[in-house]
Amino acid sequence: MSEMIVLSNGEGLVGMPVAAKMLLDKESSLKTVEEGIKQVELSPRVTCVGLGGTPNLLREVECDAAIMNGTTLECGSVGALEGYAHPIVVAKAVMEKLPHVFLVGKGAARFAKEIGAEPANLLTEEAISNYSSWIKKNNIPENIFKDKDLSLLPYANLSANENLSKGTTIFLARDSKGNIAGGTSTSGWEYKYPGRLGDSPIIGAGLYVDNRYGGAACTHTGEMTIRAGTARAVVAYMKKGATAEEACHDAVDDLSALKRGFIGTVVIHAIDAQGNPYVISTEKTDTLRYCIWTDVSLEIEQKKPVMVD
Ligand code: ASP
């Protein structure tokens, strides 16, 4: 059985080598998660996190991130943060420096500046060009957003959102001391309504870790995992004796009870207190992968999640 593990989603691949090395070097799971996510935030090829992330309807890149320490149950989050290279660093500073756990918007940006976080323009040429193509395809005049009621746009139609891409990076890690930490970072749904928060920065929805039982982090339709409290539920089911696998299936049952509202795919990544992993997707798809490294395999592997029938 492995002692140390790093589990991330497909988007996390670029951060896995650093994370694995850090655990081997006896760094804490908390630091490991932060550094792994920083690599993903820096990569313009990951178009749903940090630099190169997809903008909202107003063409602004609004980032969400969270981090949680499973030893102390301390956590920190930022939501709708604009203009900083590493939302995860700001989230960690919220946890470490403030009596609060969650800052959003202007307050989050003000705090980022005060702690000397690295400013950055996250909107790449490629993201601008994709945005322009999207609004042309939807026959939306390029500059109407500032004055129009956005709820009048086709966007407000739930089914019109089905093809919008979503994405996040999540990391869960267990270090040589058995301490578990988790983190998330995302620019959220592409072309989301300004100010929209997904599950990634919401502790209990997109992320929850507790050394005593394990940890969970979710990707895809945050609107659903917020409604079902998914990450917290997985850990609570493990507390009640479920394995990571059983806990994930129980959480999928909870998700399938959701009626109305926007219903889409959810992927749950979990590890138990000993670091045994389980990853499940509520939708069958050939392309989905997660990344895993353990001190038994010593290799970064990409695997397919279990798919719900
Ligand atoms: N869960 C993220 C959100 O709702 C998106 C994703 O992971 O695909 O913002």
mmCIF file of C-alpha atoms and ligand atoms in Angstrom:
data_model
loop_
_atom_site.group_PDB
_atom_site.id
_atom_site.type_symbol
_atom_site.label_atom_id
_atom_site.label_comp_id
_atom_site.label_asym_id
_atom_site.label_seq_id
_atom_site.Cartn_x
_atom_site.Cartn_y
_atom_site.Cartn_z
ATOM 1 C CA MET A 1 0.000 0.000 0.000
ATOM 2 C CA SER A 2 1.233 3.460 -0.798
ATOM 3 C CA GLU A 3 2.051 5.949 1.878
ATOM 4 C CA MET A 4 2.321 9.040 -0.279
ATOM 5 C CA ILE A 5 0.020 9.910 -3.144
ATOM 6 C CA VAL A 6 -0.754 12.800 -5.471
ATOM 7 C CA LEU A 7 -4.056 12.637 -7.322
ATOM 8 C CA SER A 8 -5.040 15.285 -9.852
ATOM 9 C CA ASN A 9 -7.387 15.537 -12.797
ATOM 10 C CA GLY A 10 -6.250 15.500 -16.446
ATOM 11 C CA GLU A 11 -5.627 19.251 -16.397
ATOM 12 C CA GLY A 12 -3.244 18.719 -13.475
ATOM 13 C CA LEU A 13 -0.715 16.714 -15.504
ATOM 14 C CA VAL A 14 1.679 19.629 -15.928
ATOM 15 C CA GLY A 15 1.877 20.029 -12.136
ATOM 16 C CA MET A 16 2.392 16.359 -11.296
ATOM 17 C CA PRO A 17 6.216 16.112 -11.637
ATOM 18 C CA VAL A 18 6.783 18.986 -9.212
ATOM 19 C CA ALA A 19 4.210 17.606 -6.788
ATOM 20 C CA ALA A 20 5.668 14.081 -6.842
ATOM 21 C CA LYS A 21 9.182 15.381 -6.303
ATOM 22 C CA MET A 22 8.053 17.510 -3.392
ATOM 23 C CA LEU A 23 6.491 14.567 -1.598
ATOM 24 C CA LEU A 24 9.646 12.511 -2.190
ATOM 25 C CA ASP A 25 11.617 15.416 -0.713
ATOM 26 C CA LYS A 26 9.397 15.156 2.396
ATOM 27 C CA GLU A 27 7.552 18.403 1.786
ATOM 28 C CA SER A 28 4.086 18.717 3.303
ATOM 29 C CA SER A 29 0.984 17.778 1.339
ATOM 30 C CA LEU A 30 -0.203 21.380 1.709
ATOM 31 C CA LYS A 31 2.871 22.860 0.028
ATOM 32 C CA THR A 32 2.792 20.089 -2.565
ATOM 33 C CA VAL A 33 -0.779 20.883 -3.574
ATOM 34 C CA GLU A 34 0.001 24.593 -3.811
ATOM 35 C CA GLU A 35 3.096 24.101 -5.978
ATOM 36 C CA GLY A 36 1.408 21.542 -8.238
ATOM 37 C CA ILE A 37 -1.471 23.920 -8.872
ATOM 38 C CA LYS A 38 0.886 26.845 -9.488
ATOM 39 C CA GLN A 39 2.371 24.946 -12.441
ATOM 40 C CA VAL A 40 -1.084 24.469 -13.936
ATOM 41 C CA GLU A 41 -1.954 28.131 -13.393
ATOM 42 C CA LEU A 42 1.176 29.114 -15.323
ATOM 43 C CA SER A 43 0.436 26.937 -18.338
ATOM 44 C CA PRO A 44 -1.446 28.730 -21.146
ATOM 45 C CA ARG A 45 -2.231 25.313 -22.622
ATOM 46 C CA VAL A 46 -4.621 24.578 -19.774
ATOM 47 C CA THR A 47 -7.449 26.810 -20.924
ATOM 48 C CA CYS A 48 -9.590 26.628 -17.804
ATOM 49 C CA VAL A 49 -7.056 27.659 -15.144
ATOM 50 C CA GLY A 50 -5.002 30.827 -14.594
ATOM 51 C CA LEU A 51 -3.081 32.122 -17.645
ATOM 52 C CA GLY A 52 -5.034 31.323 -20.811
ATOM 53 C CA GLY A 53 -8.195 30.643 -18.784
ATOM 54 C CA THR A 54 -11.519 31.267 -20.473
ATOM 55 C CA PRO A 55 -13.158 34.641 -19.822
ATOM 56 C CA ASN A 56 -16.678 35.399 -18.651
ATOM 57 C CA LEU A 57 -19.393 37.005 -20.796
ATOM 58 C CA LEU A 58 -17.724 40.396 -20.417
ATOM 59 C CA ARG A 59 -14.391 38.918 -21.575
ATOM 60 C CA GLU A 60 -12.879 39.162 -18.102
ATOM 61 C CA VAL A 61 -10.956 36.218 -16.652
ATOM 62 C CA GLU A 62 -12.413 35.643 -13.187
ATOM 63 C CA CYS A 63 -10.608 32.953 -11.200
ATOM 64 C CA ASP A 64 -11.710 30.799 -8.283
ATOM 65 C CA ALA A 65 -9.398 28.751 -6.050
ATOM 66 C CA ALA A 66 -9.385 26.960 -2.715
ATOM 67 C CA ILE A 67 -6.997 25.076 -0.484
ATOM 68 C CA MET A 68 -7.639 22.944 2.598
ATOM 69 C CA ASN A 69 -5.388 21.465 5.255
ATOM 70 C CA GLY A 70 -6.667 18.095 6.429
ATOM 71 C CA THR A 71 -4.621 18.206 9.624
ATOM 72 C CA THR A 72 -6.221 21.352 11.035
ATOM 73 C CA LEU A 73 -9.300 21.675 8.788
ATOM 74 C CA GLU A 74 -8.142 25.204 7.992
ATOM 75 C CA CYS A 75 -9.067 26.421 4.539
ATOM 76 C CA GLY A 76 -8.942 29.480 2.314
ATOM 77 C CA SER A 77 -10.729 30.466 -0.895
ATOM 78 C CA VAL A 78 -10.909 33.231 -3.440
ATOM 79 C CA GLY A 79 -13.727 33.794 -5.899
ATOM 80 C CA ALA A 80 -13.997 35.942 -9.040
ATOM 81 C CA LEU A 81 -10.421 37.143 -8.563
ATOM 82 C CA GLU A 82 -9.065 39.109 -11.518
ATOM 83 C CA GLY A 83 -5.529 39.998 -12.497
ATOM 84 C CA TYR A 84 -3.301 37.634 -10.510
ATOM 85 C CA ALA A 85 -1.114 34.798 -11.748
ATOM 86 C CA HIS A 86 -1.682 32.445 -8.835
ATOM 87 C CA PRO A 87 -5.163 32.393 -7.295
ATOM 88 C CA ILE A 88 -4.091 29.357 -5.238
ATOM 89 C CA VAL A 89 -1.391 31.418 -3.504
ATOM 90 C CA VAL A 90 -3.952 34.074 -2.620
ATOM 91 C CA ALA A 91 -6.355 31.407 -1.325
ATOM 92 C CA LYS A 92 -3.587 29.968 0.858
ATOM 93 C CA ALA A 93 -2.777 33.434 2.186
ATOM 94 C CA VAL A 94 -6.453 33.944 3.077
ATOM 95 C CA MET A 95 -6.173 30.750 5.124
ATOM 96 C CA GLU A 96 -2.917 31.717 6.778
ATOM 97 C CA LYS A 97 -3.216 35.470 7.303
ATOM 98 C CA LEU A 98 -6.883 36.283 7.849
ATOM 99 C CA PRO A 99 -9.533 35.258 10.349
ATOM 100 C CA HIS A 100 -11.751 34.606 7.294
ATOM 101 C CA VAL A 101 -11.909 31.699 4.871
ATOM 102 C CA PHE A 102 -13.318 33.234 1.676
ATOM 103 C CA LEU A 103 -12.743 36.508 -0.201
ATOM 104 C CA VAL A 104 -14.339 37.432 -3.509
ATOM 105 C CA GLY A 105 -14.084 40.053 -6.244
ATOM 106 C CA LYS A 106 -12.652 43.433 -5.338
ATOM 107 C CA GLY A 107 -11.822 42.396 -1.784
ATOM 108 C CA ALA A 108 -9.896 39.365 -3.018
ATOM 109 C CA ALA A 109 -7.961 41.537 -5.505
ATOM 110 C CA ARG A 110 -7.207 44.103 -2.833
ATOM 111 C CA PHE A 111 -5.888 41.394 -0.521
ATOM 112 C CA ALA A 112 -3.827 39.861 -3.359
ATOM 113 C CA LYS A 113 -2.174 43.240 -3.888
ATOM 114 C CA GLU A 114 -1.526 43.723 -0.184
ATOM 115 C CA ILE A 115 0.252 40.381 0.166
ATOM 116 C CA GLY A 116 2.391 41.135 -2.888
ATOM 117 C CA ALA A 117 0.830 38.426 -5.083
ATOM 118 C CA GLU A 118 2.128 38.429 -8.651
ATOM 119 C CA PRO A 119 -0.098 40.506 -10.953
ATOM 120 C CA ALA A 120 -0.763 39.117 -14.429
ATOM 121 C CA ASN A 121 -2.920 39.628 -17.475
ATOM 122 C CA LEU A 122 -4.449 36.165 -17.823
ATOM 123 C CA LEU A 123 -6.358 36.890 -21.052
ATOM 124 C CA THR A 124 -4.344 35.417 -23.939
ATOM 125 C CA GLU A 125 -4.693 36.212 -27.650
ATOM 126 C CA GLU A 126 -6.069 32.729 -28.173
ATOM 127 C CA ALA A 127 -8.751 33.234 -25.521
ATOM 128 C CA ILE A 128 -9.714 36.568 -27.127
ATOM 129 C CA SER A 129 -10.013 34.950 -30.504
ATOM 130 C CA ASN A 130 -12.095 32.023 -29.179
ATOM 131 C CA TYR A 131 -14.361 34.487 -27.395
ATOM 132 C CA SER A 132 -14.861 36.506 -30.589
ATOM 133 C CA SER A 133 -15.716 33.353 -32.537
ATOM 134 C CA TRP A 134 -18.202 32.304 -29.871
ATOM 135 C CA ILE A 135 -20.092 35.574 -29.816
ATOM 136 C CA LYS A 136 -20.103 35.710 -33.636
ATOM 137 C CA LYS A 137 -21.444 32.176 -33.799
ATOM 138 C CA ASN A 138 -24.227 33.211 -31.417
ATOM 139 C CA ASN A 139 -24.925 36.406 -33.401
ATOM 140 C CA ILE A 140 -24.148 38.603 -30.436
ATOM 141 C CA PRO A 141 -22.738 42.037 -31.372
ATOM 142 C CA GLU A 142 -19.210 42.272 -29.989
ATOM 143 C CA ASN A 143 -19.721 45.255 -27.689
ATOM 144 C CA ILE A 144 -23.251 44.927 -26.378
ATOM 145 C CA PHE A 145 -22.423 43.397 -23.051
ATOM 146 C CA LYS A 146 -21.711 46.495 -21.056
ATOM 147 C CA ASP A 147 -25.188 47.993 -21.482
ATOM 148 C CA LYS A 148 -27.511 45.061 -22.093
ATOM 149 C CA ASP A 149 -29.379 42.912 -19.668
ATOM 150 C CA LEU A 150 -27.287 39.766 -19.882
ATOM 151 C CA SER A 151 -30.176 37.631 -18.784
ATOM 152 C CA LEU A 152 -31.820 38.408 -22.140
ATOM 153 C CA LEU A 153 -29.052 36.662 -24.033
ATOM 154 C CA PRO A 154 -29.365 33.103 -25.334
ATOM 155 C CA TYR A 155 -26.982 32.297 -22.498
ATOM 156 C CA ALA A 156 -29.858 32.384 -20.024
ATOM 157 C CA ASN A 157 -31.360 29.383 -21.770
ATOM 158 C CA LEU A 158 -30.085 26.378 -19.821
ATOM 159 C CA SER A 159 -29.724 24.097 -22.797
ATOM 160 C CA ALA A 160 -27.626 26.709 -24.619
ATOM 161 C CA ASN A 161 -24.947 26.083 -22.014
ATOM 162 C CA GLU A 162 -24.574 22.404 -22.645
ATOM 163 C CA ASN A 163 -21.735 22.814 -25.084
ATOM 164 C CA LEU A 164 -19.799 25.401 -23.136
ATOM 165 C CA SER A 165 -16.577 23.938 -21.889
ATOM 166 C CA LYS A 166 -15.852 23.698 -18.217
ATOM 167 C CA GLY A 167 -12.658 22.804 -16.471
ATOM 168 C CA THR A 168 -10.645 23.076 -13.298
ATOM 169 C CA THR A 169 -7.580 21.618 -11.792
ATOM 170 C CA ILE A 170 -7.822 19.709 -8.544
ATOM 171 C CA PHE A 171 -5.025 18.218 -6.467
ATOM 172 C CA LEU A 172 -5.277 15.868 -3.495
ATOM 173 C CA ALA A 173 -2.084 14.775 -1.732
ATOM 174 C CA ARG A 174 -1.104 12.642 1.242
ATOM 175 C CA ASP A 175 2.428 13.093 2.561
ATOM 176 C CA SER A 176 4.813 10.797 4.449
ATOM 177 C CA LYS A 177 3.312 11.906 7.757
ATOM 178 C CA GLY A 178 -0.155 10.858 6.629
ATOM 179 C CA ASN A 179 -1.321 14.459 6.311
ATOM 180 C CA ILE A 180 -3.815 15.143 3.546
ATOM 181 C CA ALA A 181 -4.334 18.420 1.705
ATOM 182 C CA GLY A 182 -6.371 19.454 -1.293
ATOM 183 C CA GLY A 183 -6.636 22.386 -3.656
ATOM 184 C CA THR A 184 -8.553 23.645 -6.669
ATOM 185 C CA SER A 185 -8.072 26.415 -9.224
ATOM 186 C CA THR A 186 -10.204 27.427 -12.196
ATOM 187 C CA SER A 187 -11.421 30.216 -14.424
ATOM 188 C CA GLY A 188 -14.810 28.460 -14.251
ATOM 189 C CA TRP A 189 -17.245 27.841 -17.086
ATOM 190 C CA GLU A 190 -16.305 29.640 -20.236
ATOM 191 C CA TYR A 191 -18.439 32.729 -20.900
ATOM 192 C CA LYS A 192 -20.109 32.415 -17.517
ATOM 193 C CA TYR A 193 -22.316 35.138 -16.109
ATOM 194 C CA PRO A 194 -20.037 37.728 -14.446
ATOM 195 C CA GLY A 195 -19.633 37.033 -10.753
ATOM 196 C CA ARG A 196 -20.645 33.406 -11.073
ATOM 197 C CA LEU A 197 -18.891 31.146 -8.566
ATOM 198 C CA GLY A 198 -18.642 27.458 -9.188
ATOM 199 C CA ASP A 199 -17.934 24.737 -6.672
ATOM 200 C CA SER A 200 -14.150 24.954 -6.869
ATOM 201 C CA PRO A 201 -13.751 27.682 -4.211
ATOM 202 C CA ILE A 202 -16.632 26.419 -2.073
ATOM 203 C CA ILE A 203 -15.367 24.255 0.738
ATOM 204 C CA GLY A 204 -17.623 21.245 1.038
ATOM 205 C CA ALA A 205 -18.827 21.399 -2.561
ATOM 206 C CA GLY A 206 -15.715 21.237 -4.783
ATOM 207 C CA LEU A 207 -13.197 20.377 -2.053
ATOM 208 C CA TYR A 208 -12.999 18.846 1.397
ATOM 209 C CA VAL A 209 -10.172 17.033 3.205
ATOM 210 C CA ASP A 210 -9.830 15.606 6.691
ATOM 211 C CA ASN A 211 -6.819 13.480 7.683
ATOM 212 C CA ARG A 212 -8.997 11.236 9.792
ATOM 213 C CA TYR A 213 -11.160 10.041 6.904
ATOM 214 C CA GLY A 214 -9.783 11.203 3.542
ATOM 215 C CA GLY A 215 -10.446 13.882 0.970
ATOM 216 C CA ALA A 216 -12.483 14.644 -2.121
ATOM 217 C CA ALA A 217 -12.418 17.173 -4.940
ATOM 218 C CA CYS A 218 -14.857 17.590 -7.814
ATOM 219 C CA THR A 219 -14.728 18.827 -11.384
ATOM 220 C CA HIS A 220 -17.249 19.698 -14.086
ATOM 221 C CA THR A 221 -20.750 20.917 -13.185
ATOM 222 C CA GLY A 222 -20.176 22.930 -10.024
ATOM 223 C CA GLU A 223 -23.802 23.992 -9.913
ATOM 224 C CA MET A 224 -24.625 20.376 -9.030
ATOM 225 C CA THR A 225 -21.950 19.670 -6.430
ATOM 226 C CA ILE A 226 -22.886 22.887 -4.626
ATOM 227 C CA ARG A 227 -26.488 21.665 -4.445
ATOM 228 C CA ALA A 228 -25.442 18.229 -3.202
ATOM 229 C CA GLY A 229 -22.535 19.297 -0.964
ATOM 230 C CA THR A 230 -20.561 16.584 -2.730
ATOM 231 C CA ALA A 231 -16.970 16.815 -1.446
ATOM 232 C CA ARG A 232 -18.082 17.065 2.185
ATOM 233 C CA ALA A 233 -20.562 14.251 1.669
ATOM 234 C CA VAL A 234 -17.845 11.907 0.357
ATOM 235 C CA VAL A 235 -15.698 12.557 3.439
ATOM 236 C CA ALA A 236 -18.698 12.201 5.760
ATOM 237 C CA TYR A 237 -19.609 8.861 4.158
ATOM 238 C CA MET A 238 -16.016 7.698 4.738
ATOM 239 C CA LYS A 239 -16.351 8.804 8.368
ATOM 240 C CA LYS A 240 -19.338 6.504 8.640
ATOM 241 C CA GLY A 241 -17.223 3.574 7.447
ATOM 242 C CA ALA A 242 -17.562 3.679 3.662
ATOM 243 C CA THR A 243 -14.540 2.982 1.482
ATOM 244 C CA ALA A 244 -13.560 5.727 -0.978
ATOM 245 C CA GLU A 245 -15.375 3.753 -3.666
ATOM 246 C CA GLU A 246 -18.579 3.350 -1.633
ATOM 247 C CA ALA A 247 -18.492 6.986 -0.547
ATOM 248 C CA CYS A 248 -18.193 8.185 -4.156
ATOM 249 C CA HIS A 249 -21.105 5.992 -5.240
ATOM 250 C CA ASP A 250 -23.233 7.355 -2.380
ATOM 251 C CA ALA A 251 -22.364 10.893 -3.493
ATOM 252 C CA VAL A 252 -23.295 10.008 -7.087
ATOM 253 C CA ASP A 253 -26.675 8.815 -5.765
ATOM 254 C CA ASP A 254 -27.119 12.207 -4.114
ATOM 255 C CA LEU A 255 -26.326 13.923 -7.412
ATOM 256 C CA SER A 256 -28.806 11.802 -9.300
ATOM 257 C CA ALA A 257 -31.538 12.961 -6.919
ATOM 258 C CA LEU A 258 -31.157 16.547 -8.168
ATOM 259 C CA LYS A 259 -34.170 17.609 -10.189
ATOM 260 C CA ARG A 260 -34.440 20.596 -12.489
ATOM 261 C CA GLY A 261 -31.781 23.273 -12.784
ATOM 262 C CA PHE A 262 -28.668 22.710 -14.879
ATOM 263 C CA ILE A 263 -27.754 19.029 -14.923
ATOM 264 C CA GLY A 264 -24.438 17.906 -16.437
ATOM 265 C CA THR A 265 -21.422 15.729 -15.778
ATOM 266 C CA VAL A 266 -19.669 15.549 -12.400
ATOM 267 C CA VAL A 267 -16.331 13.865 -11.721
ATOM 268 C CA ILE A 268 -15.418 13.042 -8.130
ATOM 269 C CA HIS A 269 -11.801 12.404 -7.095
ATOM 270 C CA ALA A 270 -11.305 10.862 -3.661
ATOM 271 C CA ILE A 271 -8.685 9.327 -1.421
ATOM 272 C CA ASP A 272 -9.265 7.659 1.918
ATOM 273 C CA ALA A 273 -7.200 8.315 5.045
ATOM 274 C CA GLN A 274 -4.610 5.740 3.933
ATOM 275 C CA GLY A 275 -4.351 7.290 0.486
ATOM 276 C CA ASN A 276 -6.382 4.726 -1.473
ATOM 277 C CA PRO A 277 -7.814 6.539 -4.510
ATOM 278 C CA TYR A 278 -11.131 6.351 -6.341
ATOM 279 C CA VAL A 279 -12.286 8.520 -9.241
ATOM 280 C CA ILE A 280 -15.744 8.352 -10.799
ATOM 281 C CA SER A 281 -17.492 10.209 -13.608
ATOM 282 C CA THR A 282 -21.272 10.454 -13.865
ATOM 283 C CA GLU A 283 -20.968 10.384 -17.646
ATOM 284 C CA LYS A 284 -19.356 7.873 -19.979
ATOM 285 C CA THR A 285 -16.669 9.549 -22.043
ATOM 286 C CA ASP A 286 -13.565 8.235 -23.717
ATOM 287 C CA THR A 287 -11.467 11.318 -23.242
ATOM 288 C CA LEU A 288 -11.567 11.781 -19.488
ATOM 289 C CA ARG A 289 -8.390 10.970 -17.528
ATOM 290 C CA TYR A 290 -7.017 11.592 -14.069
ATOM 291 C CA CYS A 291 -3.370 11.632 -12.979
ATOM 292 C CA ILE A 292 -1.903 9.635 -10.144
ATOM 293 C CA TRP A 293 1.516 9.192 -8.557
ATOM 294 C CA THR A 294 2.324 7.066 -5.519
ATOM 295 C CA ASP A 295 5.554 6.199 -3.757
ATOM 296 C CA VAL A 296 4.929 2.576 -4.758
ATOM 297 C CA SER A 297 4.712 3.104 -8.520
ATOM 298 C CA LEU A 298 6.983 6.185 -8.557
ATOM 299 C CA GLU A 299 5.437 6.954 -11.922
ATOM 300 C CA ILE A 300 2.955 9.552 -13.066
ATOM 301 C CA GLU A 301 0.139 7.602 -14.634
ATOM 302 C CA GLN A 302 -2.947 8.788 -16.480
ATOM 303 C CA LYS A 303 -5.981 6.616 -15.891
ATOM 304 C CA LYS A 304 -9.628 6.520 -16.873
ATOM 305 C CA PRO A 305 -12.135 7.136 -14.106
ATOM 306 C CA VAL A 306 -14.849 4.626 -13.364
ATOM 307 C CA MET A 307 -17.920 5.657 -15.365
ATOM 308 C CA VAL A 308 -21.415 5.428 -13.937
ATOM 309 C CA ASP A 309 -23.637 3.064 -15.978
HETATM 310 N N1 ASP B 1 -16.345 22.713 -11.391
HETATM 311 C C1 ASP B 1 -15.912 23.870 -12.132
HETATM 312 C C2 ASP B 1 -16.905 24.965 -11.977
HETATM 313 O O1 ASP B 1 -18.080 24.687 -11.802
HETATM 314 C C3 ASP B 1 -15.711 23.626 -13.582
HETATM 315 C C4 ASP B 1 -15.074 22.312 -13.930
HETATM 316 O O2 ASP B 1 -14.454 21.682 -13.117
HETATM 317 O O3 ASP B 1 -15.204 21.866 -15.074
HETATM 318 O O4 ASP B 1 -16.497 26.108 -12.099
#
